mmCIF file of N, CA, C and O in Angstrom:
data_model
loop_
_atom_site.group_PDB
_atom_site.id
_atom_site.type_symbol
_atom_site.label_atom_id
_atom_site.label_comp_id
_atom_site.label_asym_id
_atom_site.label_seq_id
_atom_site.Cartn_x
_atom_site.Cartn_y
_atom_site.Cartn_z
ATOM 1 N N SER A 1 -35.562 -64.675 0.921
ATOM 2 C CA SER A 1 -34.874 -63.531 0.354
ATOM 3 C C SER A 1 -33.497 -63.951 -0.163
ATOM 4 O O SER A 1 -32.982 -64.992 0.236
ATOM 5 N N ASN A 2 -32.906 -63.169 -1.052
ATOM 6 C CA ASN A 2 -31.590 -63.512 -1.595
ATOM 7 C C ASN A 2 -30.537 -63.600 -0.513
ATOM 8 O O ASN A 2 -29.637 -64.409 -0.566
ATOM 9 N N ILE A 3 -30.599 -62.694 0.444
ATOM 10 C CA ILE A 3 -29.746 -62.758 1.635
ATOM 11 C C ILE A 3 -30.690 -63.040 2.780
ATOM 12 O O ILE A 3 -31.544 -62.228 3.106
ATOM 13 N N PRO A 4 -30.594 -64.208 3.388
ATOM 14 C CA PRO A 4 -31.653 -64.685 4.313
ATOM 15 C C PRO A 4 -31.694 -64.026 5.695
ATOM 16 O O PRO A 4 -31.608 -64.699 6.721
ATOM 17 N N TRP A 5 -31.849 -62.710 5.737
ATOM 18 C CA TRP A 5 -31.924 -62.008 7.023
ATOM 19 C C TRP A 5 -33.182 -62.426 7.790
ATOM 20 O O TRP A 5 -33.111 -62.769 8.972
ATOM 21 N N TYR A 6 -34.315 -62.343 7.134
ATOM 22 C CA TYR A 6 -35.573 -62.642 7.808
ATOM 23 C C TYR A 6 -35.686 -64.129 8.129
ATOM 24 O O TYR A 6 -36.196 -64.510 9.181
ATOM 25 N N GLU A 7 -35.193 -64.945 7.251
ATOM 26 C CA GLU A 7 -35.182 -66.380 7.494
ATOM 27 C C GLU A 7 -34.324 -66.709 8.730
ATOM 28 O O GLU A 7 -34.657 -67.575 9.514
ATOM 29 N N SER A 8 -33.212 -65.984 8.874
ATOM 30 C CA SER A 8 -32.331 -66.177 10.044
ATOM 31 C C SER A 8 -33.053 -65.825 11.333
ATOM 32 O O SER A 8 -32.864 -66.492 12.348
ATOM 33 N N ILE A 9 -33.888 -64.810 11.296
ATOM 34 C CA ILE A 9 -34.685 -64.447 12.473
ATOM 35 C C ILE A 9 -35.634 -65.585 12.846
ATOM 36 O O ILE A 9 -35.772 -65.943 14.012
ATOM 37 N N CYS A 10 -36.267 -66.160 11.834
ATOM 38 C CA CYS A 10 -37.151 -67.312 12.102
ATOM 39 C C CYS A 10 -36.411 -68.447 12.786
ATOM 40 O O CYS A 10 -36.887 -69.002 13.770
ATOM 41 N N VAL A 11 -35.255 -68.774 12.261
ATOM 42 C CA VAL A 11 -34.474 -69.853 12.824
ATOM 43 C C VAL A 11 -34.022 -69.483 14.247
ATOM 44 O O VAL A 11 -34.062 -70.326 15.143
ATOM 45 N N ALA A 12 -33.577 -68.253 14.441
ATOM 46 C CA ALA A 12 -33.128 -67.819 15.768
ATOM 47 C C ALA A 12 -34.220 -67.940 16.811
ATOM 48 O O ALA A 12 -33.946 -68.243 17.974
ATOM 49 N N TYR A 13 -35.467 -67.738 16.390
ATOM 50 C CA TYR A 13 -36.611 -67.848 17.303
ATOM 51 C C TYR A 13 -37.229 -69.248 17.295
ATOM 52 O O TYR A 13 -38.351 -69.430 17.708
ATOM 53 N N LYS A 14 -36.462 -70.201 16.791
ATOM 54 C CA LYS A 14 -36.809 -71.638 16.857
ATOM 55 C C LYS A 14 -38.026 -72.027 16.014
ATOM 56 O O LYS A 14 -38.806 -72.903 16.403
ATOM 57 N N ALA A 15 -38.196 -71.393 14.877
ATOM 58 C CA ALA A 15 -39.284 -71.809 13.958
ATOM 59 C C ALA A 15 -39.000 -73.237 13.526
ATOM 60 O O ALA A 15 -37.877 -73.624 13.234
ATOM 61 N N LYS A 16 -40.055 -74.038 13.475
ATOM 62 C CA LYS A 16 -39.907 -75.426 13.038
ATOM 63 C C LYS A 16 -39.542 -75.480 11.567
ATOM 64 O O LYS A 16 -38.741 -76.310 11.151
ATOM 65 N N HIS A 17 -40.149 -74.626 10.763
ATOM 66 C CA HIS A 17 -39.855 -74.512 9.334
ATOM 67 C C HIS A 17 -39.846 -73.055 8.960
ATOM 68 O O HIS A 17 -40.669 -72.282 9.437
ATOM 69 N N CYS A 18 -38.958 -72.684 8.068
ATOM 70 C CA CYS A 18 -38.939 -71.342 7.511
ATOM 71 C C CYS A 18 -38.958 -71.518 5.990
ATOM 72 O O CYS A 18 -37.991 -71.990 5.392
ATOM 73 N N ILE A 19 -40.075 -71.180 5.374
ATOM 74 C CA ILE A 19 -40.282 -71.416 3.952
ATOM 75 C C ILE A 19 -40.422 -70.078 3.241
ATOM 76 O O ILE A 19 -41.225 -69.235 3.632
ATOM 77 N N THR A 20 -39.613 -69.884 2.220
ATOM 78 C CA THR A 20 -39.637 -68.648 1.435
ATOM 79 C C THR A 20 -40.283 -68.937 0.097
ATOM 80 O O THR A 20 -39.878 -69.848 -0.621
ATOM 81 N N LEU A 21 -41.313 -68.165 -0.254
ATOM 82 C CA LEU A 21 -41.951 -68.238 -1.557
ATOM 83 C C LEU A 21 -41.293 -67.196 -2.430
ATOM 84 O O LEU A 21 -41.289 -66.013 -2.103
ATOM 85 N N GLU A 22 -40.703 -67.621 -3.548
ATOM 86 C CA GLU A 22 -39.843 -66.745 -4.347
ATOM 87 C C GLU A 22 -39.992 -67.072 -5.841
ATOM 88 O O GLU A 22 -40.230 -68.214 -6.198
ATOM 89 N N TYR A 23 -39.893 -66.052 -6.668
ATOM 90 C CA TYR A 23 -39.910 -66.283 -8.121
ATOM 91 C C TYR A 23 -38.642 -66.963 -8.591
ATOM 92 O O TYR A 23 -38.643 -67.731 -9.562
ATOM 93 N N ASN A 24 -37.523 -66.691 -7.955
ATOM 94 C CA ASN A 24 -36.226 -67.264 -8.339
ATOM 95 C C ASN A 24 -35.888 -68.496 -7.508
ATOM 96 O O ASN A 24 -36.337 -68.620 -6.366
ATOM 97 N N GLU A 25 -35.080 -69.383 -8.070
ATOM 98 C CA GLU A 25 -34.590 -70.540 -7.314
ATOM 99 C C GLU A 25 -33.583 -70.038 -6.299
ATOM 100 O O GLU A 25 -32.612 -69.367 -6.642
ATOM 101 N N LEU A 26 -33.794 -70.339 -5.023
ATOM 102 C CA LEU A 26 -32.859 -69.990 -3.982
ATOM 103 C C LEU A 26 -32.388 -71.263 -3.284
ATOM 104 O O LEU A 26 -33.138 -72.233 -3.213
ATOM 105 N N SER A 27 -31.215 -71.231 -2.756
ATOM 106 C CA SER A 27 -30.679 -72.377 -2.037
ATOM 107 C C SER A 27 -30.076 -71.893 -0.728
ATOM 108 O O SER A 27 -29.232 -70.993 -0.727
ATOM 109 N N TYR A 28 -30.505 -72.485 0.364
ATOM 110 C CA TYR A 28 -29.988 -72.129 1.684
ATOM 111 C C TYR A 28 -29.197 -73.307 2.237
ATOM 112 O O TYR A 28 -29.515 -74.450 1.957
ATOM 113 N N GLU A 29 -28.219 -73.003 3.056
ATOM 114 C CA GLU A 29 -27.393 -74.052 3.640
ATOM 115 C C GLU A 29 -27.952 -74.567 4.959
ATOM 116 O O GLU A 29 -27.565 -75.619 5.414
ATOM 117 N N HIS A 30 -28.852 -73.827 5.568
ATOM 118 C CA HIS A 30 -29.416 -74.225 6.874
ATOM 119 C C HIS A 30 -30.538 -75.223 6.656
ATOM 120 O O HIS A 30 -31.381 -75.054 5.768
ATOM 121 N N THR A 31 -30.609 -76.228 7.494
ATOM 122 C CA THR A 31 -31.606 -77.311 7.310
ATOM 123 C C THR A 31 -33.047 -76.856 7.569
ATOM 124 O O THR A 31 -33.973 -77.511 7.124
ATOM 125 N N GLU A 32 -33.247 -75.760 8.301
ATOM 126 C CA GLU A 32 -34.606 -75.303 8.591
ATOM 127 C C GLU A 32 -35.074 -74.227 7.610
ATOM 128 O O GLU A 32 -36.205 -73.752 7.716
ATOM 129 N N MET A 33 -34.220 -73.810 6.677
ATOM 130 C CA MET A 33 -34.611 -72.797 5.682
ATOM 131 C C MET A 33 -34.886 -73.484 4.345
ATOM 132 O O MET A 33 -34.061 -74.240 3.858
ATOM 133 N N HIS A 34 -36.062 -73.201 3.815
ATOM 134 C CA HIS A 34 -36.475 -73.847 2.574
ATOM 135 C C HIS A 34 -37.069 -72.794 1.633
ATOM 136 O O HIS A 34 -37.604 -71.790 2.092
ATOM 137 N N THR A 35 -37.000 -73.061 0.349
ATOM 138 C CA THR A 35 -37.600 -72.158 -0.622
ATOM 139 C C THR A 35 -38.446 -72.949 -1.603
ATOM 140 O O THR A 35 -38.187 -74.111 -1.870
ATOM 141 N N ILE A 36 -39.475 -72.321 -2.092
ATOM 142 C CA ILE A 36 -40.314 -72.890 -3.140
ATOM 143 C C ILE A 36 -40.618 -71.756 -4.130
ATOM 144 O O ILE A 36 -40.848 -70.624 -3.717
ATOM 145 N N THR A 37 -40.579 -72.078 -5.397
ATOM 146 C CA THR A 37 -40.850 -71.051 -6.403
ATOM 147 C C THR A 37 -42.363 -70.847 -6.515
ATOM 148 O O THR A 37 -43.152 -71.724 -6.182
ATOM 149 N N VAL A 38 -42.724 -69.675 -7.002
ATOM 150 C CA VAL A 38 -44.137 -69.371 -7.213
ATOM 151 C C VAL A 38 -44.742 -70.384 -8.188
ATOM 152 O O VAL A 38 -45.858 -70.872 -7.990
ATOM 153 N N GLU A 39 -43.997 -70.726 -9.221
ATOM 154 C CA GLU A 39 -44.462 -71.690 -10.207
ATOM 155 C C GLU A 39 -44.765 -73.039 -9.580
ATOM 156 O O GLU A 39 -45.823 -73.645 -9.810
ATOM 157 N N ALA A 40 -43.868 -73.531 -8.742
ATOM 158 C CA ALA A 40 -44.080 -74.822 -8.056
ATOM 159 C C ALA A 40 -45.224 -74.753 -7.067
ATOM 160 O O ALA A 40 -46.027 -75.692 -6.936
ATOM 161 N N TRP A 41 -45.346 -73.620 -6.387
ATOM 162 C CA TRP A 41 -46.453 -73.412 -5.404
ATOM 163 C C TRP A 41 -47.793 -73.484 -6.134
ATOM 164 O O TRP A 41 -48.713 -74.192 -5.694
ATOM 165 N N GLU A 42 -47.907 -72.756 -7.242
ATOM 166 C CA GLU A 42 -49.176 -72.720 -7.986
ATOM 167 C C GLU A 42 -49.501 -74.092 -8.586
ATOM 168 O O GLU A 42 -50.663 -74.505 -8.599
ATOM 169 N N ALA A 43 -48.502 -74.814 -9.073
ATOM 170 C CA ALA A 43 -48.713 -76.147 -9.629
ATOM 171 C C ALA A 43 -49.205 -77.123 -8.547
ATOM 172 O O ALA A 43 -50.106 -77.911 -8.778
ATOM 173 N N ALA A 44 -48.620 -77.036 -7.367
ATOM 174 C CA ALA A 44 -49.037 -77.914 -6.263
ATOM 175 C C ALA A 44 -50.459 -77.592 -5.818
ATOM 176 O O ALA A 44 -51.237 -78.490 -5.541
ATOM 177 N N ARG A 45 -50.800 -76.317 -5.767
ATOM 178 C CA ARG A 45 -52.188 -75.930 -5.415
ATOM 179 C C ARG A 45 -53.174 -76.430 -6.456
ATOM 180 O O ARG A 45 -54.220 -76.923 -6.124
ATOM 181 N N ALA A 46 -52.833 -76.263 -7.736
ATOM 182 C CA ALA A 46 -53.728 -76.678 -8.817
ATOM 183 C C ALA A 46 -53.944 -78.192 -8.780
ATOM 184 O O ALA A 46 -55.037 -78.672 -9.103
ATOM 185 N N ALA A 47 -52.912 -78.940 -8.383
ATOM 186 C CA ALA A 47 -53.007 -80.396 -8.335
ATOM 187 C C ALA A 47 -53.529 -80.902 -6.990
ATOM 188 O O ALA A 47 -53.623 -82.093 -6.768
ATOM 189 N N SER A 48 -53.877 -79.972 -6.074
ATOM 190 C CA SER A 48 -54.346 -80.306 -4.731
ATOM 191 C C SER A 48 -53.412 -81.251 -4.006
ATOM 192 O O SER A 48 -53.834 -82.213 -3.372
ATOM 193 N N VAL A 49 -52.121 -80.974 -4.113
ATOM 194 C CA VAL A 49 -51.128 -81.768 -3.404
ATOM 195 C C VAL A 49 -51.332 -81.577 -1.899
ATOM 196 O O VAL A 49 -51.429 -80.440 -1.428
ATOM 197 N N PRO A 50 -51.418 -82.673 -1.135
ATOM 198 C CA PRO A 50 -51.649 -82.550 0.306
ATOM 199 C C PRO A 50 -50.478 -81.817 0.994
ATOM 200 O O PRO A 50 -49.340 -81.863 0.537
ATOM 201 N N CYS A 51 -50.796 -81.156 2.086
ATOM 202 C CA CYS A 51 -49.805 -80.413 2.846
ATOM 203 C C CYS A 51 -48.683 -81.338 3.315
ATOM 204 O O CYS A 51 -48.914 -82.421 3.862
ATOM 205 N N SER A 52 -47.456 -80.908 3.037
ATOM 206 C CA SER A 52 -46.274 -81.613 3.507
ATOM 207 C C SER A 52 -45.178 -80.579 3.654
ATOM 208 O O SER A 52 -44.722 -80.024 2.666
ATOM 209 N N LEU A 53 -44.767 -80.328 4.883
ATOM 210 C CA LEU A 53 -43.685 -79.363 5.111
ATOM 211 C C LEU A 53 -42.357 -80.085 5.174
ATOM 212 O O LEU A 53 -42.266 -81.154 5.767
ATOM 213 N N PRO A 54 -41.321 -79.582 4.586
ATOM 214 C CA PRO A 54 -41.263 -78.353 3.812
ATOM 215 C C PRO A 54 -41.458 -78.549 2.307
ATOM 216 O O PRO A 54 -41.434 -77.604 1.560
ATOM 217 N N SER A 55 -41.662 -79.801 1.851
ATOM 218 C CA SER A 55 -41.640 -80.061 0.417
ATOM 219 C C SER A 55 -42.863 -79.598 -0.364
ATOM 220 O O SER A 55 -42.742 -79.267 -1.523
ATOM 221 N N ALA A 56 -44.034 -79.569 0.237
ATOM 222 C CA ALA A 56 -45.237 -79.150 -0.480
ATOM 223 C C ALA A 56 -46.125 -78.302 0.432
ATOM 224 O O ALA A 56 -47.167 -78.728 0.906
ATOM 225 N N PRO A 57 -45.698 -77.047 0.690
ATOM 226 C CA PRO A 57 -46.405 -76.220 1.647
ATOM 227 C C PRO A 57 -47.631 -75.487 1.118
ATOM 228 O O PRO A 57 -48.334 -74.840 1.870
ATOM 229 N N SER A 58 -47.930 -75.600 -0.165
ATOM 230 C CA SER A 58 -48.935 -74.704 -0.765
ATOM 231 C C SER A 58 -50.343 -74.912 -0.226
ATOM 232 O O SER A 58 -51.167 -74.004 -0.351
ATOM 233 N N THR A 59 -50.665 -76.039 0.357
ATOM 234 C CA THR A 59 -51.995 -76.230 0.931
ATOM 235 C C THR A 59 -51.975 -76.274 2.450
ATOM 236 O O THR A 59 -52.960 -76.591 3.086
ATOM 237 N N CYS A 60 -50.839 -75.889 3.029
ATOM 238 C CA CYS A 60 -50.686 -75.921 4.484
ATOM 239 C C CYS A 60 -51.210 -74.629 5.119
ATOM 240 O O CYS A 60 -51.328 -73.603 4.468
ATOM 241 N N MET A 61 -51.493 -74.721 6.384
ATOM 242 C CA MET A 61 -51.850 -73.551 7.193
ATOM 243 C C MET A 61 -50.577 -73.119 7.911
ATOM 244 O O MET A 61 -49.763 -73.950 8.300
ATOM 245 N N PHE A 62 -50.406 -71.810 8.058
ATOM 246 C CA PHE A 62 -49.199 -71.282 8.702
ATOM 247 C C PHE A 62 -49.587 -70.487 9.929
ATOM 248 O O PHE A 62 -50.573 -69.782 9.947
ATOM 249 N N ASP A 63 -48.744 -70.543 10.955
ATOM 250 C CA ASP A 63 -48.948 -69.736 12.168
ATOM 251 C C ASP A 63 -48.600 -68.265 11.914
ATOM 252 O O ASP A 63 -49.233 -67.371 12.460
ATOM 253 N N VAL A 64 -47.575 -68.042 11.114
ATOM 254 C CA VAL A 64 -47.081 -66.678 10.839
ATOM 255 C C VAL A 64 -46.677 -66.592 9.383
ATOM 256 O O VAL A 64 -46.095 -67.499 8.829
ATOM 257 N N VAL A 65 -47.013 -65.453 8.763
ATOM 258 C CA VAL A 65 -46.581 -65.175 7.385
ATOM 259 C C VAL A 65 -46.058 -63.752 7.364
ATOM 260 O O VAL A 65 -46.721 -62.832 7.844
ATOM 261 N N TRP A 66 -44.867 -63.576 6.810
ATOM 262 C CA TRP A 66 -44.296 -62.235 6.626
ATOM 263 C C TRP A 66 -44.309 -61.892 5.159
ATOM 264 O O TRP A 66 -43.973 -62.720 4.330
ATOM 265 N N SER A 67 -44.669 -60.705 4.870
ATOM 266 C CA SER A 67 -44.535 -60.183 3.500
ATOM 267 C C SER A 67 -43.562 -59.035 3.591
ATOM 268 O O SER A 67 -43.894 -57.962 4.079
ATOM 269 N N ILE A 68 -42.368 -59.276 3.094
ATOM 270 C CA ILE A 68 -41.296 -58.279 3.209
ATOM 271 C C ILE A 68 -41.018 -57.714 1.823
ATOM 272 O O ILE A 68 -40.532 -58.420 0.932
ATOM 273 N N SER A 69 -41.345 -56.461 1.618
ATOM 274 C CA SER A 69 -41.044 -55.765 0.363
ATOM 275 C C SER A 69 -41.539 -56.554 -0.833
ATOM 276 O O SER A 69 -40.814 -56.760 -1.798
ATOM 277 N N SER A 70 -42.771 -57.018 -0.769
ATOM 278 C CA SER A 70 -43.311 -57.854 -1.838
ATOM 279 C C SER A 70 -44.352 -57.131 -2.685
ATOM 280 O O SER A 70 -44.233 -57.089 -3.896
ATOM 281 N N PHE A 71 -45.395 -56.643 -2.051
ATOM 282 C CA PHE A 71 -46.513 -56.098 -2.794
ATOM 283 C C PHE A 71 -46.127 -54.940 -3.715
ATOM 284 O O PHE A 71 -46.590 -54.867 -4.841
ATOM 285 N N GLU A 72 -45.210 -54.099 -3.252
ATOM 286 C CA GLU A 72 -44.833 -52.952 -4.066
ATOM 287 C C GLU A 72 -43.941 -53.339 -5.232
ATOM 288 O O GLU A 72 -43.745 -52.559 -6.154
ATOM 289 N N HIS A 73 -43.365 -54.552 -5.217
ATOM 290 C CA HIS A 73 -42.493 -54.990 -6.323
ATOM 291 C C HIS A 73 -43.197 -55.969 -7.234
ATOM 292 O O HIS A 73 -42.725 -56.211 -8.356
ATOM 293 N N ASP A 74 -44.257 -56.601 -6.785
ATOM 294 C CA ASP A 74 -44.951 -57.641 -7.557
ATOM 295 C C ASP A 74 -45.439 -57.073 -8.893
ATOM 296 O O ASP A 74 -46.035 -56.020 -8.967
ATOM 297 N N GLY A 75 -45.158 -57.820 -9.955
ATOM 298 C CA GLY A 75 -45.626 -57.429 -11.282
ATOM 299 C C GLY A 75 -44.723 -56.521 -12.066
ATOM 300 O O GLY A 75 -45.020 -56.160 -13.212
ATOM 301 N N LEU A 76 -43.581 -56.128 -11.488
ATOM 302 C CA LEU A 76 -42.663 -55.243 -12.184
ATOM 303 C C LEU A 76 -41.633 -55.988 -13.031
ATOM 304 O O LEU A 76 -40.932 -55.391 -13.849
ATOM 305 N N GLY A 77 -41.518 -57.301 -12.835
ATOM 306 C CA GLY A 77 -40.593 -58.093 -13.629
ATOM 307 C C GLY A 77 -39.140 -58.046 -13.191
ATOM 308 O O GLY A 77 -38.287 -58.611 -13.819
ATOM 309 N N ARG A 78 -38.878 -57.392 -12.084
ATOM 310 C CA ARG A 78 -37.479 -57.234 -11.627
ATOM 311 C C ARG A 78 -36.899 -58.497 -11.015
ATOM 312 O O ARG A 78 -35.686 -58.686 -10.970
ATOM 313 N N TYR A 79 -37.743 -59.392 -10.517
ATOM 314 C CA TYR A 79 -37.259 -60.570 -9.803
ATOM 315 C C TYR A 79 -37.706 -61.848 -10.473
ATOM 316 O O TYR A 79 -37.865 -62.878 -9.830
ATOM 317 N N GLY A 80 -37.956 -61.788 -11.782
ATOM 318 C CA GLY A 80 -38.362 -62.974 -12.497
ATOM 319 C C GLY A 80 -39.875 -63.166 -12.582
ATOM 320 O O GLY A 80 -40.345 -64.088 -13.185
ATOM 321 N N ASP A 81 -40.621 -62.271 -11.935
ATOM 322 C CA ASP A 81 -42.072 -62.361 -11.976
ATOM 323 C C ASP A 81 -42.586 -61.781 -13.295
ATOM 324 O O ASP A 81 -41.945 -60.928 -13.889
ATOM 325 N N PRO A 82 -43.746 -62.262 -13.750
ATOM 326 C CA PRO A 82 -44.301 -61.710 -14.988
ATOM 327 C C PRO A 82 -44.802 -60.288 -14.823
ATOM 328 O O PRO A 82 -45.232 -59.898 -13.720
ATOM 329 N N LEU A 83 -44.705 -59.491 -15.873
ATOM 330 C CA LEU A 83 -45.231 -58.122 -15.831
ATOM 331 C C LEU A 83 -46.735 -58.158 -15.646
ATOM 332 O O LEU A 83 -47.447 -58.916 -16.329
ATOM 333 N N ASN A 84 -47.223 -57.347 -14.717
ATOM 334 C CA ASN A 84 -48.638 -57.302 -14.428
ATOM 335 C C ASN A 84 -48.938 -55.981 -13.743
ATOM 336 O O ASN A 84 -48.549 -55.769 -12.581
ATOM 337 N N PRO A 85 -49.648 -55.062 -14.407
ATOM 338 C CA PRO A 85 -49.885 -53.730 -13.844
ATOM 339 C C PRO A 85 -50.767 -53.722 -12.595
ATOM 340 O O PRO A 85 -50.763 -52.735 -11.839
ATOM 341 N N ILE A 86 -51.495 -54.813 -12.312
ATOM 342 C CA ILE A 86 -52.351 -54.862 -11.121
ATOM 343 C C ILE A 86 -51.930 -55.973 -10.173
ATOM 344 O O ILE A 86 -52.701 -56.428 -9.344
ATOM 345 N N ALA A 87 -50.674 -56.404 -10.265
ATOM 346 C CA ALA A 87 -50.189 -57.488 -9.427
ATOM 347 C C ALA A 87 -50.256 -57.181 -7.942
ATOM 348 O O ALA A 87 -50.530 -58.053 -7.121
ATOM 349 N N ASP A 88 -50.014 -55.930 -7.566
ATOM 350 C CA ASP A 88 -50.098 -55.541 -6.148
ATOM 351 C C ASP A 88 -51.506 -55.755 -5.630
ATOM 352 O O ASP A 88 -51.697 -56.205 -4.500
ATOM 353 N N MET A 89 -52.502 -55.483 -6.414
ATOM 354 C CA MET A 89 -53.887 -55.655 -5.987
ATOM 355 C C MET A 89 -54.242 -57.150 -5.934
ATOM 356 O O MET A 89 -54.968 -57.586 -5.051
ATOM 357 N N ALA A 90 -53.737 -57.933 -6.896
ATOM 358 C CA ALA A 90 -54.018 -59.368 -6.900
ATOM 359 C C ALA A 90 -53.355 -60.074 -5.727
ATOM 360 O O ALA A 90 -53.915 -61.034 -5.192
ATOM 361 N N ALA A 91 -52.182 -59.586 -5.340
ATOM 362 C CA ALA A 91 -51.466 -60.223 -4.215
ATOM 363 C C ALA A 91 -52.255 -60.008 -2.927
ATOM 364 O O ALA A 91 -52.292 -60.811 -2.065
#
């Protein structure tokens, strides 16, 4: 997220990695908080890049995934995502 509230919770509870999937480029100062853009995620999946945390998480398995205020905003174009009237259903 732009203000890493949820990411901070992950770190506070000793998550080994906290990875945010985001349309925009984000930069965090904490060493356990990482971000990857949707574009980079999809490119890594298409190329079958092997799982490597935190640099190439797109083929990794995760213990926990949070979706915070995502589905209802997906496809509206407000956060750099492409316009898509059925994006909520695709997500």
